[in-house]
mmCIF file of C-alpha atoms in Angstrom:
data_model
loop_
_atom_site.group_PDB
_atom_site.id
_atom_site.type_symbol
_atom_site.label_atom_id
_atom_site.label_comp_id
_atom_site.label_asym_id
_atom_site.label_seq_id
_atom_site.Cartn_x
_atom_site.Cartn_y
_atom_site.Cartn_z
ATOM 1 C CA UNK B 1 90.838 96.103 73.195
ATOM 2 C CA UNK B 2 93.238 97.098 70.432
ATOM 3 C CA UNK B 3 93.068 100.561 68.947
ATOM 4 C CA UNK B 4 94.080 101.832 65.538
ATOM 5 C CA UNK B 5 97.018 104.143 64.985
ATOM 6 C CA UNK B 6 94.822 107.234 64.802
ATOM 7 C CA UNK B 7 93.235 106.333 68.162
ATOM 8 C CA UNK B 8 96.645 105.798 69.709
ATOM 9 C CA UNK B 9 97.802 109.224 68.536
ATOM 10 C CA UNK B 10 94.677 110.743 70.092
ATOM 11 C CA UNK B 11 95.411 109.045 73.370
ATOM 12 C CA UNK B 12 99.026 110.244 73.284
ATOM 13 C CA UNK B 13 98.000 113.818 72.452
ATOM 14 C CA UNK B 14 95.521 113.846 75.350
ATOM 15 C CA UNK B 15 98.098 112.396 77.694
ATOM 16 C CA UNK B 16 100.564 115.137 76.740
ATOM 17 C CA UNK B 17 98.004 117.797 77.681
ATOM 18 C CA UNK B 18 97.405 116.177 81.045
ATOM 19 C CA UNK B 19 100.931 115.256 81.988
ATOM 20 C CA UNK B 20 103.132 118.052 80.731
ATOM 21 C CA UNK B 21 102.163 120.584 83.417
ATOM 22 C CA UNK B 22 103.158 118.108 86.105
ATOM 23 C CA UNK B 23 105.789 115.858 84.591
ATOM 24 C CA UNK B 24 107.836 118.226 82.457
ATOM 25 C CA UNK B 25 111.080 119.508 83.903
ATOM 26 C CA UNK B 26 113.838 121.845 82.825
ATOM 27 C CA UNK B 27 116.290 119.851 80.697
ATOM 28 C CA UNK B 28 118.793 120.240 77.944
ATOM 29 C CA UNK B 29 117.557 121.676 74.676
ATOM 30 C CA UNK B 30 118.296 118.389 72.933
ATOM 31 C CA UNK B 31 115.530 116.741 74.990
ATOM 32 C CA UNK B 32 112.765 119.205 74.083
ATOM 33 C CA UNK B 33 110.360 119.731 71.165
ATOM 34 C CA UNK B 34 109.520 116.107 70.447
ATOM 35 C CA UNK B 35 107.967 115.039 67.152
ATOM 36 C CA UNK B 36 104.267 114.096 67.316
ATOM 37 C CA UNK B 37 103.777 110.683 68.855
ATOM 38 C CA UNK B 38 107.145 110.555 70.614
ATOM 39 C CA UNK B 39 106.665 112.742 73.701
ATOM 40 C CA UNK B 40 108.090 110.831 76.683
ATOM 41 C CA UNK B 41 105.262 111.891 79.053
ATOM 42 C CA UNK B 42 102.651 110.414 76.788
ATOM 43 C CA UNK B 43 104.586 107.314 75.784
ATOM 44 C CA UNK B 44 105.510 106.573 79.382
ATOM 45 C CA UNK B 45 101.897 106.929 80.492
ATOM 46 C CA UNK B 46 100.652 104.715 77.656
ATOM 47 C CA UNK B 47 103.129 101.884 78.369
ATOM 48 C CA UNK B 48 102.888 102.171 82.179
ATOM 49 C CA UNK B 49 99.148 102.024 82.238
ATOM 50 C CA UNK B 50 99.221 99.069 79.832
ATOM 51 C CA UNK B 51 101.513 97.283 82.297
ATOM 52 C CA UNK B 52 99.473 98.232 85.367
ATOM 53 C CA UNK B 53 96.343 96.594 83.982
ATOM 54 C CA UNK B 54 98.017 93.439 82.650
ATOM 55 C CA UNK B 55 98.367 89.988 84.175
ATOM 56 C CA UNK B 56 101.575 88.884 85.812
ATOM 57 C CA UNK B 57 104.047 87.795 83.145
ATOM 58 C CA UNK B 58 104.421 84.075 82.471
ATOM 59 C CA UNK B 59 107.451 84.535 80.192
ATOM 60 C CA UNK B 60 105.771 82.704 77.319
ATOM 61 C CA UNK B 61 105.096 79.509 79.312
ATOM 62 C CA UNK B 62 101.931 77.487 78.864
ATOM 63 C CA UNK B 63 101.190 77.736 82.593
ATOM 64 C CA UNK B 64 101.533 80.784 84.879
ATOM 65 C CA UNK B 65 104.958 81.512 86.319
ATOM 66 C CA UNK B 66 105.654 80.059 89.786
ATOM 67 C CA UNK B 67 107.126 83.296 91.099
ATOM 68 C CA UNK B 68 107.971 86.799 90.056
ATOM 69 C CA UNK B 69 111.406 87.205 88.479
ATOM 70 C CA UNK B 70 113.433 89.970 86.994
ATOM 71 C CA UNK B 71 111.488 91.067 83.838
ATOM 72 C CA UNK B 72 108.404 91.736 85.915
ATOM 73 C CA UNK B 73 110.471 93.548 88.553
ATOM 74 C CA UNK B 74 112.271 95.757 86.017
ATOM 75 C CA UNK B 75 109.008 96.813 84.402
ATOM 76 C CA UNK B 76 107.216 97.358 87.725
ATOM 77 C CA UNK B 77 110.129 99.401 88.968
ATOM 78 C CA UNK B 78 110.111 101.426 85.752
ATOM 79 C CA UNK B 79 106.371 102.096 86.033
ATOM 80 C CA UNK B 80 106.693 103.194 89.650
ATOM 81 C CA UNK B 81 109.530 105.583 88.871
ATOM 82 C CA UNK B 82 107.581 106.983 85.977
ATOM 83 C CA UNK B 83 104.507 107.476 88.155
ATOM 84 C CA UNK B 84 106.631 109.458 90.595
ATOM 85 C CA UNK B 85 108.260 111.786 88.079
ATOM 86 C CA UNK B 86 104.969 112.286 86.256
ATOM 87 C CA UNK B 87 103.206 112.927 89.578
ATOM 88 C CA UNK B 88 100.564 110.455 88.476
ATOM 89 C CA UNK B 89 98.753 109.386 91.654
ATOM 90 C CA UNK B 90 96.240 107.295 89.757
ATOM 91 C CA UNK B 91 99.012 105.225 88.190
ATOM 92 C CA UNK B 92 100.734 104.825 91.525
ATOM 93 C CA UNK B 93 97.510 103.540 93.080
ATOM 94 C CA UNK B 94 97.175 100.954 90.333
ATOM 95 C CA UNK B 95 100.767 99.798 90.865
ATOM 96 C CA UNK B 96 100.313 99.610 94.624
ATOM 97 C CA UNK B 97 97.077 97.700 94.080
ATOM 98 C CA UNK B 98 99.012 95.264 91.928
ATOM 99 C CA UNK B 99 101.374 94.575 94.806
ATOM 100 C CA UNK B 100 99.250 94.597 97.955
ATOM 101 C CA UNK B 101 97.550 91.196 97.281
ATOM 102 C CA UNK B 102 101.035 89.673 97.573
ATOM 103 C CA UNK B 103 101.199 90.948 101.174
ATOM 104 C CA UNK B 104 97.617 90.075 102.063
ATOM 105 C CA UNK B 105 98.071 86.316 101.592
ATOM 106 C CA UNK B 106 100.804 83.795 101.253
ATOM 107 C CA UNK B 107 101.315 83.477 97.496
ATOM 108 C CA UNK B 108 103.899 81.584 95.542
ATOM 109 C CA UNK B 109 104.458 84.650 93.350
ATOM 110 C CA UNK B 110 106.702 86.106 96.054
ATOM 111 C CA UNK B 111 110.031 84.429 95.296
ATOM 112 C CA UNK B 112 112.668 83.006 97.628
ATOM 113 C CA UNK B 113 115.993 84.824 97.733
ATOM 114 C CA UNK B 114 117.759 81.806 96.275
ATOM 115 C CA UNK B 115 119.311 83.333 93.144
ATOM 116 C CA UNK B 116 119.930 86.667 91.474
ATOM 117 C CA UNK B 117 116.857 86.426 89.189
ATOM 118 C CA UNK B 118 114.597 86.040 92.212
ATOM 119 C CA UNK B 119 116.340 88.279 94.726
ATOM 120 C CA UNK B 120 115.874 91.374 92.599
ATOM 121 C CA UNK B 121 112.206 91.198 93.570
ATOM 122 C CA UNK B 122 113.161 93.263 96.624
ATOM 123 C CA UNK B 123 113.482 96.319 94.383
ATOM 124 C CA UNK B 124 109.732 96.710 94.017
ATOM 125 C CA UNK B 125 108.717 96.763 97.723
ATOM 126 C CA UNK B 126 111.628 99.093 98.470
ATOM 127 C CA UNK B 127 110.456 101.473 95.746
ATOM 128 C CA UNK B 128 106.969 101.326 97.244
ATOM 129 C CA UNK B 129 108.499 102.216 100.625
ATOM 130 C CA UNK B 130 110.327 105.138 99.119
ATOM 131 C CA UNK B 131 107.143 106.505 97.627
ATOM 132 C CA UNK B 132 104.635 105.713 100.412
ATOM 133 C CA UNK B 133 106.860 105.630 103.542
ATOM 134 C CA UNK B 134 105.065 102.490 104.714
ATOM 135 C CA UNK B 135 107.500 100.297 106.687
ATOM 136 C CA UNK B 136 105.751 97.058 105.674
ATOM 137 C CA UNK B 137 107.265 97.421 102.210
ATOM 138 C CA UNK B 138 110.779 97.985 103.552
ATOM 139 C CA UNK B 139 110.405 94.981 105.881
ATOM 140 C CA UNK B 140 109.694 92.810 102.861
ATOM 141 C CA UNK B 141 112.224 94.251 100.460
ATOM 142 C CA UNK B 142 115.380 94.887 102.468
ATOM 143 C CA UNK B 143 116.043 91.230 103.417
ATOM 144 C CA UNK B 144 116.416 90.370 99.703
ATOM 145 C CA UNK B 145 119.373 92.795 99.539
ATOM 146 C CA UNK B 146 120.889 91.479 102.793
ATOM 147 C CA UNK B 147 120.612 87.876 101.760
ATOM 148 C CA UNK B 148 122.748 88.471 98.670
ATOM 149 C CA UNK B 149 125.684 88.716 101.079
ATOM 150 C CA UNK B 150 124.479 86.300 103.767
ATOM 151 C CA UNK B 151 125.932 82.962 102.785
ATOM 152 C CA UNK B 152 123.381 80.077 102.929
ATOM 153 C CA UNK B 153 124.156 76.830 104.721
ATOM 154 C CA UNK B 154 124.324 74.936 101.452
ATOM 155 C CA UNK B 155 126.522 76.609 98.842
ATOM 156 C CA UNK B 156 128.130 75.407 95.657
ATOM 157 C CA UNK B 157 131.953 75.673 95.215
ATOM 158 C CA UNK B 158 131.709 78.475 92.646
ATOM 159 C CA UNK B 159 129.373 80.415 94.932
ATOM 160 C CA UNK B 160 131.800 79.926 97.812
ATOM 161 C CA UNK B 161 134.571 81.253 95.599
ATOM 162 C CA UNK B 162 132.729 84.546 95.014
ATOM 163 C CA UNK B 163 131.760 84.824 98.662
ATOM 164 C CA UNK B 164 135.394 84.419 99.689
ATOM 165 C CA UNK B 165 136.247 87.344 97.431
ATOM 166 C CA UNK B 166 133.772 89.596 99.207
ATOM 167 C CA UNK B 167 131.285 89.387 96.354
ATOM 168 C CA UNK B 168 127.702 88.170 96.484
ATOM 169 C CA UNK B 169 127.378 84.427 96.606
ATOM 170 C CA UNK B 170 124.729 84.857 93.919
ATOM 171 C CA UNK B 171 127.339 86.134 91.408
ATOM 172 C CA UNK B 172 127.516 84.194 88.123
ATOM 173 C CA UNK B 173 129.938 86.435 86.140
ATOM 174 C CA UNK B 174 127.267 86.841 83.527
ATOM 175 C CA UNK B 175 126.882 90.454 82.588
ATOM 176 C CA UNK B 176 123.149 90.508 83.456
ATOM 177 C CA UNK B 177 124.262 90.523 87.119
ATOM 178 C CA UNK B 178 125.648 94.031 86.726
ATOM 179 C CA UNK B 179 122.103 95.301 86.734
ATOM 180 C CA UNK B 180 120.232 92.719 88.813
ATOM 181 C CA UNK B 181 122.622 92.784 91.767
ATOM 182 C CA UNK B 182 123.472 96.476 91.454
ATOM 183 C CA UNK B 183 119.892 97.738 91.324
ATOM 184 C CA UNK B 184 118.861 95.764 94.415
ATOM 185 C CA UNK B 185 121.797 97.034 96.444
ATOM 186 C CA UNK B 186 121.305 100.632 95.212
ATOM 187 C CA UNK B 187 117.635 100.457 96.180
ATOM 188 C CA UNK B 188 118.562 99.251 99.669
ATOM 189 C CA UNK B 189 120.855 102.277 99.954
ATOM 190 C CA UNK B 190 118.116 104.632 98.782
ATOM 191 C CA UNK B 191 115.743 103.140 101.334
ATOM 192 C CA UNK B 192 118.130 103.039 104.321
ATOM 193 C CA UNK B 193 121.031 105.425 103.563
ATOM 194 C CA UNK B 194 123.341 102.599 104.695
ATOM 195 C CA UNK B 195 126.573 102.949 102.687
ATOM 196 C CA UNK B 196 127.352 99.207 102.952
ATOM 197 C CA UNK B 197 124.942 98.632 100.126
ATOM 198 C CA UNK B 198 126.798 101.030 97.852
ATOM 199 C CA UNK B 199 130.088 99.359 98.729
ATOM 200 C CA UNK B 200 128.562 96.008 97.835
ATOM 201 C CA UNK B 201 127.293 97.286 94.494
ATOM 202 C CA UNK B 202 130.507 99.094 93.595
ATOM 203 C CA UNK B 203 132.795 96.212 94.454
ATOM 204 C CA UNK B 204 130.561 93.843 92.509
ATOM 205 C CA UNK B 205 130.602 96.124 89.465
ATOM 206 C CA UNK B 206 134.377 96.465 89.450
ATOM 207 C CA UNK B 207 134.687 92.646 89.518
ATOM 208 C CA UNK B 208 132.637 92.405 86.344
ATOM 209 C CA UNK B 209 134.611 95.064 84.500
ATOM 210 C CA UNK B 210 137.071 92.344 83.557
ATOM 211 C CA UNK B 211 134.615 91.373 80.843
ATOM 212 C CA UNK B 212 134.948 94.785 79.168
ATOM 213 C CA UNK B 213 136.774 94.709 75.838
ATOM 214 C CA UNK B 214 139.060 97.301 74.218
ATOM 215 C CA UNK B 215 136.076 98.719 72.262
ATOM 216 C CA UNK B 216 134.295 99.459 75.554
ATOM 217 C CA UNK B 217 131.736 96.676 75.147
ATOM 218 C CA UNK B 218 131.288 93.489 77.141
ATOM 219 C CA UNK B 219 131.396 89.792 76.467
ATOM 220 C CA UNK B 220 128.372 87.936 77.805
ATOM 221 C CA UNK B 221 130.718 85.779 79.927
ATOM 222 C CA UNK B 222 134.294 84.524 79.697
ATOM 223 C CA UNK B 223 133.070 81.305 78.080
ATOM 224 C CA UNK B 224 130.553 83.148 75.869
ATOM 225 C CA UNK B 225 132.768 85.685 74.063
ATOM 226 C CA UNK B 226 130.003 87.526 72.198
ATOM 227 C CA UNK B 227 128.821 91.150 72.341
ATOM 228 C CA UNK B 228 125.190 90.263 72.992
ATOM 229 C CA UNK B 229 122.992 93.334 72.793
ATOM 230 C CA UNK B 230 120.707 93.012 75.843
ATOM 231 C CA UNK B 231 123.535 91.702 77.996
ATOM 232 C CA UNK B 232 125.428 94.880 77.287
ATOM 233 C CA UNK B 233 122.200 96.759 77.951
ATOM 234 C CA UNK B 234 122.086 95.389 81.477
ATOM 235 C CA UNK B 235 125.644 96.611 82.035
ATOM 236 C CA UNK B 236 124.896 100.086 80.686
ATOM 237 C CA UNK B 237 121.786 100.425 82.844
ATOM 238 C CA UNK B 238 123.505 98.941 85.888
ATOM 239 C CA UNK B 239 126.428 101.383 85.738
ATOM 240 C CA UNK B 240 123.952 104.203 85.248
ATOM 241 C CA UNK B 241 121.934 103.300 88.339
ATOM 242 C CA UNK B 242 125.104 102.917 90.368
ATOM 243 C CA UNK B 243 126.673 106.214 89.260
ATOM 244 C CA UNK B 244 123.441 108.057 90.095
ATOM 245 C CA UNK B 245 124.032 107.244 93.793
ATOM 246 C CA UNK B 246 127.760 106.546 94.128
ATOM 247 C CA UNK B 247 129.419 109.320 96.074
ATOM 248 C CA UNK B 248 132.267 111.344 94.589
ATOM 249 C CA UNK B 249 134.636 110.179 97.306
ATOM 250 C CA UNK B 250 133.977 106.474 96.721
ATOM 251 C CA UNK B 251 137.299 104.908 95.716
ATOM 252 C CA UNK B 252 135.638 102.823 92.969
ATOM 253 C CA UNK B 253 133.813 105.718 91.306
ATOM 254 C CA UNK B 254 136.644 106.797 88.947
ATOM 255 C CA UNK B 255 137.080 103.241 87.703
ATOM 256 C CA UNK B 256 133.358 102.743 87.102
ATOM 257 C CA UNK B 257 132.834 106.132 85.514
ATOM 258 C CA UNK B 258 135.775 105.530 83.150
ATOM 259 C CA UNK B 259 134.320 102.138 82.179
ATOM 260 C CA UNK B 260 130.922 103.775 81.635
ATOM 261 C CA UNK B 261 132.381 106.447 79.317
ATOM 262 C CA UNK B 262 134.344 103.859 77.335
ATOM 263 C CA UNK B 263 131.169 101.823 76.939
ATOM 264 C CA UNK B 264 129.155 104.825 75.749
ATOM 265 C CA UNK B 265 131.840 105.570 73.173
ATOM 266 C CA UNK B 266 131.607 101.977 71.993
ATOM 267 C CA UNK B 267 127.854 102.191 71.770
ATOM 268 C CA UNK B 268 127.944 105.406 69.811
ATOM 269 C CA UNK B 269 130.278 103.707 67.341
ATOM 270 C CA UNK B 270 127.950 100.700 66.882
ATOM 271 C CA UNK B 271 124.655 102.632 66.618
ATOM 272 C CA UNK B 272 123.274 101.957 63.114
ATOM 273 C CA UNK B 273 122.007 104.458 60.507
ATOM 274 C CA UNK B 274 118.481 104.077 61.926
ATOM 275 C CA UNK B 275 119.760 104.894 65.423
ATOM 276 C CA UNK B 276 119.244 101.350 66.794
ATOM 277 C CA UNK B 277 121.560 98.621 68.043
ATOM 278 C CA UNK B 278 121.646 95.006 66.964
ATOM 279 C CA UNK B 279 121.269 91.592 68.574
ATOM 280 C CA UNK B 280 125.028 91.213 68.383
ATOM 281 C CA UNK B 281 126.549 94.663 68.562
ATOM 282 C CA UNK B 282 129.469 93.946 66.215
ATOM 283 C CA UNK B 283 127.319 92.262 63.577
ATOM 284 C CA UNK B 284 125.785 94.868 61.210
ATOM 285 C CA UNK B 285 123.731 92.205 59.531
ATOM 286 C CA UNK B 286 122.136 91.029 62.791
ATOM 287 C CA UNK B 287 118.606 92.306 63.458
ATOM 288 C CA UNK B 288 117.882 95.544 65.305
ATOM 289 C CA UNK B 289 116.860 94.590 68.873
ATOM 290 C CA UNK B 290 114.730 96.860 70.994
ATOM 291 C CA UNK B 291 115.439 95.843 74.604
ATOM 292 C CA UNK B 292 119.188 96.518 74.157
ATOM 293 C CA UNK B 293 118.452 99.711 72.267
ATOM 294 C CA UNK B 294 116.153 100.897 75.026
ATOM 295 C CA UNK B 295 118.735 100.194 77.751
ATOM 296 C CA UNK B 296 121.461 101.992 75.848
ATOM 297 C CA UNK B 297 119.163 104.925 75.246
ATOM 298 C CA UNK B 298 118.452 105.165 79.004
ATOM 299 C CA UNK B 299 122.152 105.155 79.837
ATOM 300 C CA UNK B 300 122.903 107.845 77.244
ATOM 301 C CA UNK B 301 120.004 110.082 78.352
ATOM 302 C CA UNK B 302 121.111 110.025 81.994
ATOM 303 C CA UNK B 303 124.766 110.529 81.044
ATOM 304 C CA UNK B 304 123.977 113.600 79.017
ATOM 305 C CA UNK B 305 121.620 115.032 81.688
ATOM 306 C CA UNK B 306 124.119 114.463 84.480
ATOM 307 C CA UNK B 307 127.059 115.845 82.568
ATOM 308 C CA UNK B 308 128.980 112.586 82.419
ATOM 309 C CA UNK B 309 128.794 112.818 78.656
ATOM 310 C CA UNK B 310 129.234 115.755 76.300
ATOM 311 C CA UNK B 311 125.774 116.933 75.175
ATOM 312 C CA UNK B 312 126.853 117.931 71.672
ATOM 313 C CA UNK B 313 128.531 114.570 71.045
ATOM 314 C CA UNK B 314 126.071 112.218 72.748
ATOM 315 C CA UNK B 315 122.783 114.169 72.926
ATOM 316 C CA UNK B 316 121.787 113.498 69.289
ATOM 317 C CA UNK B 317 122.539 109.768 69.703
ATOM 318 C CA UNK B 318 120.218 109.606 72.708
ATOM 319 C CA UNK B 319 117.472 111.746 71.183
ATOM 320 C CA UNK B 320 117.462 109.889 67.845
ATOM 321 C CA UNK B 321 117.515 106.521 69.601
ATOM 322 C CA UNK B 322 114.402 107.428 71.633
ATOM 323 C CA UNK B 323 112.509 108.568 68.519
ATOM 324 C CA UNK B 324 113.519 105.369 66.701
ATOM 325 C CA UNK B 325 112.571 103.171 69.622
ATOM 326 C CA UNK B 326 109.074 104.600 69.920
ATOM 327 C CA UNK B 327 108.310 103.524 66.346
ATOM 328 C CA UNK B 328 108.520 99.913 67.491
ATOM 329 C CA UNK B 329 105.618 100.291 69.964
ATOM 330 C CA UNK B 330 102.382 98.915 68.498
ATOM 331 C CA UNK B 331 98.821 100.133 69.041
ATOM 332 C CA UNK B 332 98.381 97.914 72.089
ATOM 333 C CA UNK B 333 101.392 99.510 73.869
ATOM 334 C CA UNK B 334 103.702 96.527 73.263
ATOM 335 C CA UNK B 335 107.180 96.920 71.855
ATOM 336 C CA UNK B 336 108.266 94.629 69.025
ATOM 337 C CA UNK B 337 111.560 92.989 68.119
ATOM 338 C CA UNK B 338 112.581 91.915 71.600
ATOM 339 C CA UNK B 339 115.025 89.019 71.897
ATOM 340 C CA UNK B 340 113.497 86.122 73.810
ATOM 341 C CA UNK B 341 114.917 85.043 77.155
ATOM 342 C CA UNK B 342 118.559 84.126 76.608
ATOM 343 C CA UNK B 343 121.093 82.230 78.667
ATOM 344 C CA UNK B 344 124.808 82.201 77.910
ATOM 345 C CA UNK B 345 126.180 79.874 75.292
ATOM 346 C CA UNK B 346 129.528 79.526 73.500
ATOM 347 C CA UNK B 347 127.804 79.582 70.107
ATOM 348 C CA UNK B 348 127.460 82.704 68.017
ATOM 349 C CA UNK B 349 124.569 81.338 66.009
ATOM 350 C CA UNK B 350 122.600 80.734 69.209
ATOM 351 C CA UNK B 351 122.388 84.504 69.763
ATOM 352 C CA UNK B 352 121.602 85.264 66.172
ATOM 353 C CA UNK B 353 118.784 82.703 66.071
ATOM 354 C CA UNK B 354 116.888 83.924 69.118
ATOM 355 C CA UNK B 355 113.209 84.438 68.527
ATOM 356 C CA UNK B 356 111.837 87.961 68.234
ATOM 357 C CA UNK B 357 109.064 88.617 70.777
ATOM 358 C CA UNK B 358 106.352 91.257 71.008
ATOM 359 C CA UNK B 359 105.591 92.754 74.411
ATOM 360 C CA UNK B 360 108.267 90.931 76.386
ATOM 361 C CA UNK B 361 108.763 92.826 79.616
ATOM 362 C CA UNK B 362 112.484 92.980 79.063
ATOM 363 C CA UNK B 363 111.630 95.342 76.227
ATOM 364 C CA UNK B 364 108.823 97.161 78.004
ATOM 365 C CA UNK B 365 110.943 98.050 81.015
ATOM 366 C CA UNK B 366 113.551 100.226 79.223
ATOM 367 C CA UNK B 367 110.832 102.290 77.546
ATOM 368 C CA UNK B 368 109.691 103.323 80.999
ATOM 369 C CA UNK B 369 113.251 103.964 82.208
ATOM 370 C CA UNK B 370 113.836 106.243 79.218
ATOM 371 C CA UNK B 371 110.601 108.130 79.640
ATOM 372 C CA UNK B 372 111.372 108.674 83.316
ATOM 373 C CA UNK B 373 114.887 109.879 82.608
ATOM 374 C CA UNK B 374 113.666 112.309 79.963
ATOM 375 C CA UNK B 375 111.205 113.829 82.435
ATOM 376 C CA UNK B 376 113.699 113.962 85.309
ATOM 377 C CA UNK B 377 116.262 116.573 86.284
#
């Protein structure tokens, strides 16, 4: 049931009172004293609970999706991480309850590890393992990470090429992979402490840095030379997840951290007067797009909190972006102005003409990542 704006503010105010004693942490001054209706504890709770009680996403299709793919995973992961930092056991129970039916019976919603969009599913059971310590979740999730480097019997020539280079055979050299492959490998490391997963993720990320341009931003692919917003968002979020776990002595860390800093400088330069980013980052007349803006905001928040970025220079950009982003969330808890699902194409107008969707999980997920980061150390 939809609520009016006054009711939504009441819910947010109540959530602040409940969550702040448990979810608030010591953080930089720039991330305190939020305007009414923008507190990350309340916003995160509102969006996460909306997700937890929703149906599985069908990505706008007329019939239900055949299996879970990356938008669902990214939002589920975000909700689980938020539940942890907010110490919200009720939310965690809802999110576990959403998953357990997939274990109880053979359902087609559990995907095969046959491509990057499907394999990232392993992130969710591994996060459940990390939070519940139940081995059944690890047993389901870890093979998805392993299979990204276990070459199948039947493999296409381009996949064989990447495998021969020590990369995942699921590589496509589309910048989305920098999050989808990275997050799965990072989660496997978090769950097992096996450093091979970090080596996989770091080597993969370095291979994709060839798509970074002199302004710090990334082309969607070599044959799609456009600075697509959400594509760059995946890169920003992927480097952030990787740097959170990559050890100081890893030989690839300086290269990745340098690329991250160059990207954040490029993003700061392309943030508009309303503190948002656009569907094409170098097109001021393109529309402000929320999934990309959310992903960039997440990367900036973490960078400032971890000291990778100067707080005085980047803190206001992150804070103002969060406040701007929250204004796009409607009374139902859905974020507006999300670019529809987008493949690569060597056609600038293709990107500019993408439909604007309300409540797409690719936009919901970054809201949860941001709220979690703002409540974290």
